[in-house]
Coordinates of C-alpha atoms in Angstrom, one line a residue:
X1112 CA -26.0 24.7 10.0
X1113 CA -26.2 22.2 7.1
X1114 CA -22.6 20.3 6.1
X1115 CA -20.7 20.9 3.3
X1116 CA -19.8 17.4 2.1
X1117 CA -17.7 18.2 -0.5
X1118 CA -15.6 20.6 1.4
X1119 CA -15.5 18.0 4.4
X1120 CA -14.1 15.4 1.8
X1121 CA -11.6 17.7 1.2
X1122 CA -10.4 18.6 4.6
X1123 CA -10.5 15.0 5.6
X1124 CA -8.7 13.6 2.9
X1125 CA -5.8 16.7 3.4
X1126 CA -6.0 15.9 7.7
X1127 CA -5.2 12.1 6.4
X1128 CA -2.1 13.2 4.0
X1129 CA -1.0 14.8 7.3
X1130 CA -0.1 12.5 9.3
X1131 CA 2.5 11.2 6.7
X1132 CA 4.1 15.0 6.4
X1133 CA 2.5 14.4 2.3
X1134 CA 1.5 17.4 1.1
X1135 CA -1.1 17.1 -2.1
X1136 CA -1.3 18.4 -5.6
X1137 CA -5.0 19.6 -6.5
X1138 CA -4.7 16.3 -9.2
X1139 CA -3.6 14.3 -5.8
X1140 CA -6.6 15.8 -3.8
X1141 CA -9.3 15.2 -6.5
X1142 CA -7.5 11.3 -6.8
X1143 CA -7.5 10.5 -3.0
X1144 CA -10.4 12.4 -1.7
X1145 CA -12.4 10.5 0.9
X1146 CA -15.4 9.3 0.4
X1147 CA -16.6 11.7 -2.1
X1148 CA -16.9 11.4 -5.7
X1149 CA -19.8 14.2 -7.1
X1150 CA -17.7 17.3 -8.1
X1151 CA -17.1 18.2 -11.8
X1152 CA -13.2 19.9 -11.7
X1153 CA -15.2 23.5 -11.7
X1154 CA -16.7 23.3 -8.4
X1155 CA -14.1 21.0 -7.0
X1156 CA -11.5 24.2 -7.6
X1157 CA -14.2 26.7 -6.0
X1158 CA -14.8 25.0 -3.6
X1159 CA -10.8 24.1 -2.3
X1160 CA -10.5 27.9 -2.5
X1161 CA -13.4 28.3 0.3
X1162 CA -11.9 26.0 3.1
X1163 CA -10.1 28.5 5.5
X1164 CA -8.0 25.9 6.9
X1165 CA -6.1 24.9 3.9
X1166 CA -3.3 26.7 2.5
X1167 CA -0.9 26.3 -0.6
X1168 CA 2.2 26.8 -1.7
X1169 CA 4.6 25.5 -5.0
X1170 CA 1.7 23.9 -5.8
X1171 CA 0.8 21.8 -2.8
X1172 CA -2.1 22.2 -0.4
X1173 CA -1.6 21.4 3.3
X1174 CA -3.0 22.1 6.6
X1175 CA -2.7 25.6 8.1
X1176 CA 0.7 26.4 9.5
X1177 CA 2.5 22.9 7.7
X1178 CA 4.1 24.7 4.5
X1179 CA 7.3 23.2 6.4
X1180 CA 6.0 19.8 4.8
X1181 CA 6.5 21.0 1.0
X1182 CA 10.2 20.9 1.3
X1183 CA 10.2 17.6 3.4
X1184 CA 8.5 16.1 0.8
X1185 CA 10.7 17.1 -1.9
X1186 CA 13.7 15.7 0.2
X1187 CA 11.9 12.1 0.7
X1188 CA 11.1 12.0 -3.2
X1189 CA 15.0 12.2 -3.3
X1190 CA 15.7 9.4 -0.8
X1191 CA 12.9 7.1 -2.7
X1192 CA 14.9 7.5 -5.9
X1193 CA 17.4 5.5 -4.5
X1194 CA 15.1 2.8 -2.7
X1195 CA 13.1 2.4 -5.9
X1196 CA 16.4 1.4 -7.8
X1197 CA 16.8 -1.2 -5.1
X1198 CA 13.6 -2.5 -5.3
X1199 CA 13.4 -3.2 -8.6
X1200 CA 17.0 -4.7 -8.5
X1201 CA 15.3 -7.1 -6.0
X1202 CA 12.3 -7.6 -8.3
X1203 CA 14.9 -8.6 -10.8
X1204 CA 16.4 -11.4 -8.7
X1205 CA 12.9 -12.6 -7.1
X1206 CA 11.7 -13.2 -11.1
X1207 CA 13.0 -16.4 -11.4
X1208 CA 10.9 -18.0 -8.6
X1209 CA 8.2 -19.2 -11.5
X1210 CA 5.5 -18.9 -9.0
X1211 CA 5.6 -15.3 -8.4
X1212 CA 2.7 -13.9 -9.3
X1213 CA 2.8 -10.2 -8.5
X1214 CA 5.5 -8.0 -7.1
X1215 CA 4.6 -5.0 -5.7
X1216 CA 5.9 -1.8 -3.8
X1217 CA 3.8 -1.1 -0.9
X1218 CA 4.2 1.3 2.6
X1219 CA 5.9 5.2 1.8
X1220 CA 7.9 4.0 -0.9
X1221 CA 4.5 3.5 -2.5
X1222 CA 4.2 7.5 -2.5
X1223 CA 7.6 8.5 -3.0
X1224 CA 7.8 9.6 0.7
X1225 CA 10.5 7.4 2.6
X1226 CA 12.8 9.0 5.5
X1227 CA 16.4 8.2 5.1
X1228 CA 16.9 5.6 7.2
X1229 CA 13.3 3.6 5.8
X1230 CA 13.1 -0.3 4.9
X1231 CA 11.6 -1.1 1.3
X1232 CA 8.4 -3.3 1.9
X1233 CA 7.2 -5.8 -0.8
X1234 CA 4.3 -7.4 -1.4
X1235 CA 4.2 -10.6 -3.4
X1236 CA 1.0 -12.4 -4.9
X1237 CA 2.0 -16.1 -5.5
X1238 CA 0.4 -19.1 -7.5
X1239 CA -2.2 -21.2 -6.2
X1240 CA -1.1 -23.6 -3.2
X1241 CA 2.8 -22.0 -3.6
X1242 CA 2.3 -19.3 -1.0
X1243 CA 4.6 -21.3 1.6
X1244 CA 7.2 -22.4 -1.0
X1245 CA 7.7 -18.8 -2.6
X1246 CA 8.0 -17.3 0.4
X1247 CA 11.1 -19.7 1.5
X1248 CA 12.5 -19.1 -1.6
X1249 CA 12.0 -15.2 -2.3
X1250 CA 13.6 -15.2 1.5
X1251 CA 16.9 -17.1 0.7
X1252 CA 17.3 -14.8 -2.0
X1253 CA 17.1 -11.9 -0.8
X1254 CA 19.4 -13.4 1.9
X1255 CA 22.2 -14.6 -0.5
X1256 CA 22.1 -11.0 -2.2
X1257 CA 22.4 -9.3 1.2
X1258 CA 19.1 -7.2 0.4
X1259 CA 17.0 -9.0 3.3
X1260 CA 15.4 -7.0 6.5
X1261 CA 16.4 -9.1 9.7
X1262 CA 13.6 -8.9 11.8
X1263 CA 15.7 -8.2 15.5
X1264 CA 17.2 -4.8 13.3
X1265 CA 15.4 -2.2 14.3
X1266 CA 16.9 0.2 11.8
X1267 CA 17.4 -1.6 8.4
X1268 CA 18.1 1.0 5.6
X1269 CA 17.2 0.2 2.1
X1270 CA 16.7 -3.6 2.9
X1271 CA 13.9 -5.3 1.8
X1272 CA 10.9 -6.2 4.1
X1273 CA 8.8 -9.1 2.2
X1274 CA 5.7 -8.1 4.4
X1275 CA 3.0 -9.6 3.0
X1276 CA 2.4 -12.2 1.1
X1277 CA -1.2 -13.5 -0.5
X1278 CA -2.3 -16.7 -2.6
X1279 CA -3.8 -16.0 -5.9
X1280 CA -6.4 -18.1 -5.0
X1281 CA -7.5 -15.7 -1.8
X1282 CA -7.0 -11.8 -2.8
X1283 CA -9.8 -10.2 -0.2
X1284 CA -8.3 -8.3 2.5
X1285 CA -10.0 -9.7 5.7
X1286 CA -13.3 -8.0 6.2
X1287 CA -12.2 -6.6 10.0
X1288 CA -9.3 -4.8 8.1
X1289 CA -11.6 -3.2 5.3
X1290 CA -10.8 0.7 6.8
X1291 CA -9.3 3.6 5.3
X1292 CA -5.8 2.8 6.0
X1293 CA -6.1 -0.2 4.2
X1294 CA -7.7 0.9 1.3
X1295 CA -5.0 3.8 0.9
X1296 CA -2.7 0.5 1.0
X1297 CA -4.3 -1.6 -2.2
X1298 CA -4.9 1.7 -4.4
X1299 CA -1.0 3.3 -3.8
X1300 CA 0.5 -0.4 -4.0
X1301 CA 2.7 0.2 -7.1
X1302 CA 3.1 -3.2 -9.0
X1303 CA 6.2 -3.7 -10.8
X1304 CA 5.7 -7.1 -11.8
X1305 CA 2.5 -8.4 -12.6
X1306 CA 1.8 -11.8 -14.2
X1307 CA -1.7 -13.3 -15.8
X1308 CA -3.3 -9.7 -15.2
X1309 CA -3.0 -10.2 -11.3
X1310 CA -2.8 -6.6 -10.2
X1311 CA -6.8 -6.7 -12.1
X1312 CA -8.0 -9.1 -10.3
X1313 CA -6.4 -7.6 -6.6
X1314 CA -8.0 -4.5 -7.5
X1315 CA -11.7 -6.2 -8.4
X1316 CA -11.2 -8.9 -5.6
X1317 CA -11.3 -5.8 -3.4
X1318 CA -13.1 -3.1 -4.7
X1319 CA -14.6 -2.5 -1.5
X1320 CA -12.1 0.1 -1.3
X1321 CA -14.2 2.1 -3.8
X1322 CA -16.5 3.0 -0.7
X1323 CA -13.5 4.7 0.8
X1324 CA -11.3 6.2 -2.7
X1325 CA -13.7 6.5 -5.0
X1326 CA -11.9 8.1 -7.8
X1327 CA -8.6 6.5 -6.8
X1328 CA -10.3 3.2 -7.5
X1329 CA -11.6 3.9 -10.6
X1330 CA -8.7 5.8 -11.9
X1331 CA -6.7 2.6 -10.9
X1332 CA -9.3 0.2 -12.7
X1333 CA -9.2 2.5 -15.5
X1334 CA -5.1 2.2 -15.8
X1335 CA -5.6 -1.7 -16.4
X1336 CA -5.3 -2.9 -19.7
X1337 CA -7.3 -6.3 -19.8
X1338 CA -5.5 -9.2 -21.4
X1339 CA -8.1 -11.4 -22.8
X1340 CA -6.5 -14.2 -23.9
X1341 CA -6.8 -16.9 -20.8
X1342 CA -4.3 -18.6 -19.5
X1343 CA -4.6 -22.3 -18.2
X1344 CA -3.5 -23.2 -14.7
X1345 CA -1.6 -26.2 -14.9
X1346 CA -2.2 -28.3 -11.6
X1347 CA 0.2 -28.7 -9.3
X1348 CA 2.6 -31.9 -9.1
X1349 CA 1.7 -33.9 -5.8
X1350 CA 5.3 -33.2 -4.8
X1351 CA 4.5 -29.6 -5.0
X1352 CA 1.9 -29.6 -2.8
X1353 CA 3.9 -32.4 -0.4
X1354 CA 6.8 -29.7 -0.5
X1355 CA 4.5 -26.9 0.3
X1356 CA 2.9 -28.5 3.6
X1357 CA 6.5 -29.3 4.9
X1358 CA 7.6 -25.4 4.0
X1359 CA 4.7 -24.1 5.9
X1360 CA 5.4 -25.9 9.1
X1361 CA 9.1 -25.2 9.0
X1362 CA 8.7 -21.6 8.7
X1363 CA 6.0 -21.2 11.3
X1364 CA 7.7 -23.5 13.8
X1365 CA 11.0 -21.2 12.9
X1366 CA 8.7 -17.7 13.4
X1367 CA 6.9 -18.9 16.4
X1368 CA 9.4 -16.8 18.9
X1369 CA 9.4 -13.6 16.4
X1370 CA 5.7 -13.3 16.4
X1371 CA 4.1 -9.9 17.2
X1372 CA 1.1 -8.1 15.4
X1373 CA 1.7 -10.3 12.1
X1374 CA -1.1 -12.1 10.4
X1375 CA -1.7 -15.3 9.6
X1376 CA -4.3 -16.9 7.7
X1377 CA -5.3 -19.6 4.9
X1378 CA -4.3 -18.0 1.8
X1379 CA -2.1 -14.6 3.1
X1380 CA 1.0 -13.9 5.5
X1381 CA 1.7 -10.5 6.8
X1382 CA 5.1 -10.3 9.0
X1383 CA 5.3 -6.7 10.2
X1384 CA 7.0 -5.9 13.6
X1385 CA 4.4 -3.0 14.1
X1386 CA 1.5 -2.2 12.3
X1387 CA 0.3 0.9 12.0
X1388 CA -3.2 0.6 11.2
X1389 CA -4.0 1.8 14.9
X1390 CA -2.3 4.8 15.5
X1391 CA -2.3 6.2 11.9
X1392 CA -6.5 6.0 12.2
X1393 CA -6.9 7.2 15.7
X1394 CA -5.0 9.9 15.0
X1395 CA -6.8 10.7 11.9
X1396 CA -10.4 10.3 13.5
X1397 CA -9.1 12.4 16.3
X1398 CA -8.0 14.9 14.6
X1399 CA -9.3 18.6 15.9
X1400 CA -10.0 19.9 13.0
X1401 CA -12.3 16.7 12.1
X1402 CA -15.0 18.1 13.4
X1403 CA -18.6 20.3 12.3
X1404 CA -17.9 23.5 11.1
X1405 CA -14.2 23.9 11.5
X1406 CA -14.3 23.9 7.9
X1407 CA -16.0 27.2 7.3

């Protein structure tokens, strides 16, 4: 029996949603849908109506026997209200740090879906060579406002997790991390500061992700409106970079005992006491209904 590719996009892309309790919108499906980008709306709606393991309802299209997951969302688009006003009361404090580059809402907050009791996770693109010095700086504000995550909390609600950080200078995602989880990571990242058109350039310097989200990606590329006037980096003052050396190795020698699955490498940080990357793709590759036929 031949695939259905189209309707296989589908079903993935709804089996992925899953695992997050995230119900989709048709518009959501058509944005997000996996590795698939060769239906015209028409045949996309005929052919959503065919899969027999699909069902809707207000709107939203879930797995067979989820509906349970329409009103959950509802309740976490509530709790994200909140979180997003704390975020951007953070962003407002970490502006002053002149070498911020890009501020940006990563993780369920991302999609409006955080549980009560959920961090906020920012990600921060910083000026050439500065990735070290931000970092120390963006921390002790956030601990002088009483907004930072402690990393030995295991529950830290509405605090702010700085999880990743990235130098201007080095916006790839490492090529063993280029997988569906990450790409859903770079296309829902919401920026809500973005300096010298850096959210453009993230989105080009990995557009790799394309091969995954398709039509997210070029919805996302399409969004960006294109400053052309260029701006000149200024070099750096020696004391800068003499500053930046002596921040790098105070802050590693101080994380040393709290390391766990973060990365570290020239150009991007990532602290995070558990990443999910694993667990969130095995369980969507395992997935029973991931498999020929059970579409039909």
């Amino acid at each position: 029996m031949k695939k259905n590719k189209s309707k296989e996009a589908i079903l993935k892309t709804l089996i992925y949603s899953d695992i997050f309790d995230y119900p989709l919108t048709r518009q959501e499906i058509q944005k997000w849908v996996i590795q698939y980008n060769n239906l015209t709306i028409d045949q996309f709606n005929n052919e959503l109506k065919k899969i027999k393991n699909i069902q809707i309802k207000n709107g939203y299209y879930f797995l067979k026997g989820r509906d349970n997951i329409v009103s959950l969302r509802k309740q976490r688009e509530k709790y994200s209200q909140g979180k997003l006003a704390i975020a951007l009361k953070a962003a407002s404090l970490l502006k002053i740090i002149p070498s911020i580059r890009l501020i940006g809402i990563t993780g369920a907050l991302a999609m409006n879906n955080t549980k009560k009791d959920d961090d906020i996770d920012l990600f921060i693109i910083t000026k050439k060579n500065l990735l070290w010095t931000t970092r120390f700086l963006a921390t002790i504000i956030l601990e002088l406002a009483g907004l930072r995550r402690h990393p030995e909390v295991a529950i830290a609600s509405d605090k702010i997790c700085l999880n990743m950080f990235m130098d201007e200078e080095f916006l790839e995602i490492p090529e063993k991390e280029r997988d569906l989880f990450s790409a859903h990571e770079v296309l829902q990242m919401k920026s809500i500061m973005n300096k010298n058109n850096t959210y453009y350039k993230f989105l080009l310097a990995n557009s790799w992700v394309k091969k995954y989200l398709p039509n997210a990606f070029d919805e996302e590329i399409k969004k960006m409106e294109i400053e052309k006037l260029r701006v000149k980096n200024k070099k750096n003052l020696t004391i800068l970079n003499i500053l930046e050396a002596l921040l790098k190795r105070f802050q590693l020698w101080y994380m040393h005992k709290h390391r766990t699955s973060e990365v570290i490498r020239q150009g991007m940080i990532r602290f995070h006491p558990q990443d999910a990357r694993k667990w969130i793709l095995d369980r969507y590759h395992n997935s029973p209904l991931d498999k020929p036929f059970s579409i039909f």
